[in-house]
Tab-separated table of C-alpha atoms and ligand atoms in Angstrom:
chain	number	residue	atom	x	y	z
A	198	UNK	CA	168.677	-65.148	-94.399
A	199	UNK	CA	168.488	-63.481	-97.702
A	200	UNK	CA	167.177	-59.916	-98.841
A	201	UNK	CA	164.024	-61.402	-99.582
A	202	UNK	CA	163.787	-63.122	-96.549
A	203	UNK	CA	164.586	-59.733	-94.710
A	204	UNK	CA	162.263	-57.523	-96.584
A	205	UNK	CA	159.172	-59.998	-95.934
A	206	UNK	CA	160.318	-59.844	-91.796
A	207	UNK	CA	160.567	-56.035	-92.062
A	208	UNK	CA	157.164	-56.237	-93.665
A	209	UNK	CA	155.532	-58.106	-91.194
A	210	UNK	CA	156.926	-56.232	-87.900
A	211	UNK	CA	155.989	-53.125	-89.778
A	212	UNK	CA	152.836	-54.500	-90.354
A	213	UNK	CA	152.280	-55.620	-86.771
A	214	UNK	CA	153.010	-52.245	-85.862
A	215	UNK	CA	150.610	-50.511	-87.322
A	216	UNK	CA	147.502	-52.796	-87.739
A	217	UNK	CA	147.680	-54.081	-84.295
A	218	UNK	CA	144.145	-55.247	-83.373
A	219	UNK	CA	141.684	-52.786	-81.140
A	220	UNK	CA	140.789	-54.894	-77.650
A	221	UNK	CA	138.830	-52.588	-76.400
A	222	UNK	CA	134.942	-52.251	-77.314
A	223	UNK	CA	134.226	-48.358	-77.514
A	224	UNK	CA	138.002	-47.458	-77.182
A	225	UNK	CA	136.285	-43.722	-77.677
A	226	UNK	CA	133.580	-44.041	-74.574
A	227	UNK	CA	131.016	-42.857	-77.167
A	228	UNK	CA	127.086	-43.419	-77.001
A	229	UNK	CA	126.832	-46.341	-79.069
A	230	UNK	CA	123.293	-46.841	-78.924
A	231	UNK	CA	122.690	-43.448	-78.651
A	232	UNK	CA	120.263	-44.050	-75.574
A	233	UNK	CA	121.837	-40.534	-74.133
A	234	UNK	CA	124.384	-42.743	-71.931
A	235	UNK	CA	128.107	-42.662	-72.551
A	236	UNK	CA	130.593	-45.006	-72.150
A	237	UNK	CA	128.666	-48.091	-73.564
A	238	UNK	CA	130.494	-51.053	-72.573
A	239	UNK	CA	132.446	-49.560	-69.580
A	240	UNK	CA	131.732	-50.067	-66.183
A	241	UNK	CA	132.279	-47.833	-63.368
A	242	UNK	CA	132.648	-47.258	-59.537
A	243	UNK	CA	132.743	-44.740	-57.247
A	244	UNK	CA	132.800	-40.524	-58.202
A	245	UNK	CA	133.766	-41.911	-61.952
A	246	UNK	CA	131.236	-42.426	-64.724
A	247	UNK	CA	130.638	-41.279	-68.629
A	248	UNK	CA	129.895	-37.405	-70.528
A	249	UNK	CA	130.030	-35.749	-72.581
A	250	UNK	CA	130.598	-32.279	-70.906
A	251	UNK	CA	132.942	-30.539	-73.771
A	252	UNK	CA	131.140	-30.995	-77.230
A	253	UNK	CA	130.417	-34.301	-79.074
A	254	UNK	CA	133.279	-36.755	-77.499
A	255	UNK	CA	132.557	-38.737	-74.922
A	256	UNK	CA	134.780	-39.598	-72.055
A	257	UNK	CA	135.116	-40.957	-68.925
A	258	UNK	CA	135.075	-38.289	-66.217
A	259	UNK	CA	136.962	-38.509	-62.808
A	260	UNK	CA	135.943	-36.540	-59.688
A	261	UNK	CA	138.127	-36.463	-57.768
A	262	UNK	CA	137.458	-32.804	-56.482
A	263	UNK	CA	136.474	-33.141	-53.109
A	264	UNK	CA	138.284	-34.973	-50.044
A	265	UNK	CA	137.047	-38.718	-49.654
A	266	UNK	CA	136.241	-39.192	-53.273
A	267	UNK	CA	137.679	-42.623	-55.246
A	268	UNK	CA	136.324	-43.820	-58.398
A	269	UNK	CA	137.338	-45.371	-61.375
A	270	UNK	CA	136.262	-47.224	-65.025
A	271	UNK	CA	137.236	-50.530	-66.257
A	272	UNK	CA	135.686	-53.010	-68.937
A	273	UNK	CA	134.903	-56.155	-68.110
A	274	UNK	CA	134.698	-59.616	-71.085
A	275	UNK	CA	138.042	-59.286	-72.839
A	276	UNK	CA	140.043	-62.680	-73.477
A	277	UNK	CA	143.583	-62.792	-72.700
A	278	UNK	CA	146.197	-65.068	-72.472
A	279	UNK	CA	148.979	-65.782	-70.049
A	280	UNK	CA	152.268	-65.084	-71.432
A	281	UNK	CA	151.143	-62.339	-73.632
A	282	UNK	CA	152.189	-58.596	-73.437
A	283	UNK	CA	149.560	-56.201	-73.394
A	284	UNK	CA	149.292	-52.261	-73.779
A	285	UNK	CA	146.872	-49.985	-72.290
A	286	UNK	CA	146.935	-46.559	-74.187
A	287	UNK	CA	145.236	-43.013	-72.784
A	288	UNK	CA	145.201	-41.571	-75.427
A	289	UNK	CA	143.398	-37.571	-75.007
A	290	UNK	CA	144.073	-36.951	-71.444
A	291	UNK	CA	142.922	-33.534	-69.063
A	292	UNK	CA	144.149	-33.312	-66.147
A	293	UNK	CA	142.612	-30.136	-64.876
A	294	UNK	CA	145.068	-27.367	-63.060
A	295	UNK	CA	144.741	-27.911	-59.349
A	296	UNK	CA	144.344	-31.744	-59.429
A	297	UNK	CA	145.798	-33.481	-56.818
A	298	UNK	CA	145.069	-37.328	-55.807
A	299	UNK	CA	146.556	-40.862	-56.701
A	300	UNK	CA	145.639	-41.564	-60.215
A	301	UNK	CA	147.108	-44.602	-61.754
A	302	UNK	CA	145.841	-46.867	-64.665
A	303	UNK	CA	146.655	-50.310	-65.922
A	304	UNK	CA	145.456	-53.734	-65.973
A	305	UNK	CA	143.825	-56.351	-63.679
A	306	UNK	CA	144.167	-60.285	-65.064
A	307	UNK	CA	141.411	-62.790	-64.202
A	308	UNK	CA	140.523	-66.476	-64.278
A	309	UNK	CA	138.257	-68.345	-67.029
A	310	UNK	CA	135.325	-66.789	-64.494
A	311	UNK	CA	136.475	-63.314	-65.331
A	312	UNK	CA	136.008	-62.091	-61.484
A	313	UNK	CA	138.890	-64.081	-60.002
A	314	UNK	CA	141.941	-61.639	-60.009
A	315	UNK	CA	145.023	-63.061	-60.188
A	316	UNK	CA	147.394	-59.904	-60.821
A	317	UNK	CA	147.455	-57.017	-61.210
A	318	UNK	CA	150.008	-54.254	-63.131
A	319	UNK	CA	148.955	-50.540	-62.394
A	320	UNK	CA	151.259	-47.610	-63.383
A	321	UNK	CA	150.950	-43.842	-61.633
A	322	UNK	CA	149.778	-41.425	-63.561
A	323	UNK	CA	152.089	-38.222	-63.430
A	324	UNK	CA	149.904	-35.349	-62.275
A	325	UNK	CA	153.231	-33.052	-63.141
A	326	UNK	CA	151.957	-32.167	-66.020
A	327	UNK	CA	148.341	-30.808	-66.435
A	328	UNK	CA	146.093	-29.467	-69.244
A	329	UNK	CA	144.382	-31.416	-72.450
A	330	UNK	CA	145.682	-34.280	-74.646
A	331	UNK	CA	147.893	-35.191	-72.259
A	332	UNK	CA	149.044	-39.499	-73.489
A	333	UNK	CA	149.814	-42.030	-70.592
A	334	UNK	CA	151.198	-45.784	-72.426
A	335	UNK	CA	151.800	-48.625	-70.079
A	336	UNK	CA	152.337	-52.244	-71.047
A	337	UNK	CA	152.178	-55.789	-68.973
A	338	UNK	CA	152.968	-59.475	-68.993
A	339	UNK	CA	149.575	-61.592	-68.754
A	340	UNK	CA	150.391	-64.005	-65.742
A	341	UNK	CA	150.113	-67.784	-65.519
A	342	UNK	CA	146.425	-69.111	-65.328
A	343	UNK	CA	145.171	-65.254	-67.449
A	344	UNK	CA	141.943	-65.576	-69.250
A	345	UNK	CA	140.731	-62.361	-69.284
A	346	UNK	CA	142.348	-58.801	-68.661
A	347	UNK	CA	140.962	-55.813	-67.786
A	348	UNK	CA	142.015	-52.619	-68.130
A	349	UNK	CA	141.123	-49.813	-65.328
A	350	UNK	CA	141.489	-46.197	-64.532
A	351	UNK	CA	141.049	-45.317	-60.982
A	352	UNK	CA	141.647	-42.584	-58.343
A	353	UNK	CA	141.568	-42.259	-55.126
A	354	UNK	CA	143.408	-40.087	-51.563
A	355	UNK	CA	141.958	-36.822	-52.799
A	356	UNK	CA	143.537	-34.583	-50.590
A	357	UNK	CA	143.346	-30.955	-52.604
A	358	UNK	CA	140.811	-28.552	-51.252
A	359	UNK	CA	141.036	-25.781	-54.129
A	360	UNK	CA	137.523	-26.167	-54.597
A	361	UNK	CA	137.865	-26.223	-58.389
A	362	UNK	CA	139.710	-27.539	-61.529
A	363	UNK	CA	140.265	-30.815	-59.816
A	364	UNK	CA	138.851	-33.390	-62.100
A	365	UNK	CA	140.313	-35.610	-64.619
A	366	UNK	CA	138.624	-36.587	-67.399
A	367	UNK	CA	139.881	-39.137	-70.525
A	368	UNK	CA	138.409	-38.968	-74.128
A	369	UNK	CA	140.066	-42.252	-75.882
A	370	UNK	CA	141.799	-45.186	-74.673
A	371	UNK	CA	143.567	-48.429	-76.533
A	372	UNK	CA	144.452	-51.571	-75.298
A	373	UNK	CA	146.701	-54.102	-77.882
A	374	UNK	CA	148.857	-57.418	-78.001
A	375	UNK	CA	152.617	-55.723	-78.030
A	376	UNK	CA	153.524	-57.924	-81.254
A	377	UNK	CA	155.885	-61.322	-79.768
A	378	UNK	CA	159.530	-61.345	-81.218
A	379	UNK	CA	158.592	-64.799	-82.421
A	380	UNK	CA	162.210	-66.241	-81.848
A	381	UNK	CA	163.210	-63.682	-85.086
A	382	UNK	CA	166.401	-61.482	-84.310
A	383	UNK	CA	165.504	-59.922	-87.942
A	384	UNK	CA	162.017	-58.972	-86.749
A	385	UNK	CA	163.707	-56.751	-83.545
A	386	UNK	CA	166.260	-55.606	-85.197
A	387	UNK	CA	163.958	-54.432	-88.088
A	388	UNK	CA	161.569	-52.642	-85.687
A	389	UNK	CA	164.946	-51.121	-84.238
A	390	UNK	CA	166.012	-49.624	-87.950
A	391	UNK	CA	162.632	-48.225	-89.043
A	392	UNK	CA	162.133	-46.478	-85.542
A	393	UNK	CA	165.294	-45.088	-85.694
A	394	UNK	CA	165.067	-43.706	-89.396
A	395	UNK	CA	161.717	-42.375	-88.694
A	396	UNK	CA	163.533	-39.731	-86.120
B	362	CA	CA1	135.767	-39.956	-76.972
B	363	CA	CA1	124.515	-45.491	-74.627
């Protein structure tokens, strides 16, 4: 392969990189239609739902302060593909001080009726580390006979009692195709020299 040949496949991974297409609808949880709900476009179940408790920037709010509560948010109507690698971004976490339950987040895949689940991938989330803008990235493999994925946050065994600062609550998510090697040892090694120069 020649120089030019090189620099266009550098181009393109880069490219890939950093335009990779938005899945979600209202990646932000925002009040699209400004109707004074948040989180147009989400669903939810359980002690889970859409605010905007901490200025203009909606989110999706978990409580998961008291013993017995589950919950969680999820988006229903976005195509997939079997074979394809996804990635579900949170991207402006808090996790408030004395949380303590099983959070984990991921992605649920579905048949051409979108309600027929046919896998699932869901990844802890580390409660180790609390406070705001906390970032949780997780990626999965669409499964044979995929037609729609759908991402989800959930919680559930509460078992704190601290009767306070116990609630999680996420202000932007992403979810994006992780860009296919395409058969091109250029194209991975590429992505492997620009993210090692950027350090
Ligand atoms: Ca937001
Ligand atoms: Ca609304």
């Amino acid at each position: 392969m020649n120089t030019r040949a090189i620099g266009t496949a550098l181009a393109l991974a880069m490219g890939l990189g950093v335009h990779a297409q938005e899945l979600l609808v209202n990646p932000g949880f925002e009040d699209l239609d400004l109707d004074g709900n948040y989180g147009d476009n989400w669903g939810s179940f359980g002690a889970a739902g859409f605010n905007a408790f901490f200025g203009p920037n909606g989110h999706a709010s978990f409580f998961s302060e008291n013993p017995g509560n589950f919950g969680g948010v999820f988006q229903v109507g976005i195509a997939g593909a079997e074979g394809v690698e996804y990635q579900f971004d949170l991207l402006d976490v808090r996790l408030e001080s004395n949380i303590d339950a099983n959070y984990r987040f991921g992605l649920e895949f579905f048949q051409g009726d979108d309600a027929t689940k046919i896998g699932d991938a869901l990844t802890p989330i580390s409660l180790a580390t609390t406070g705001d803008g906390l970032s949780f990235s997780m990626t999965a493999v669409a499964p044979a006979g995929t037609m729609f994925v759908r991402p989800i946050i959930q919680y559930d065994n509460v078992v704190s009692t601290a009767g306070g600062q116990e609630n999680a609550f996420v202000f932007g998510a992403s979810l994006t195709v992780v860009p296919a090697p395409a058969g091109l040892g250029v194209l991975a090694a590429g992505g492997l020299c620009c993210a090692r120069r950027r350090r």
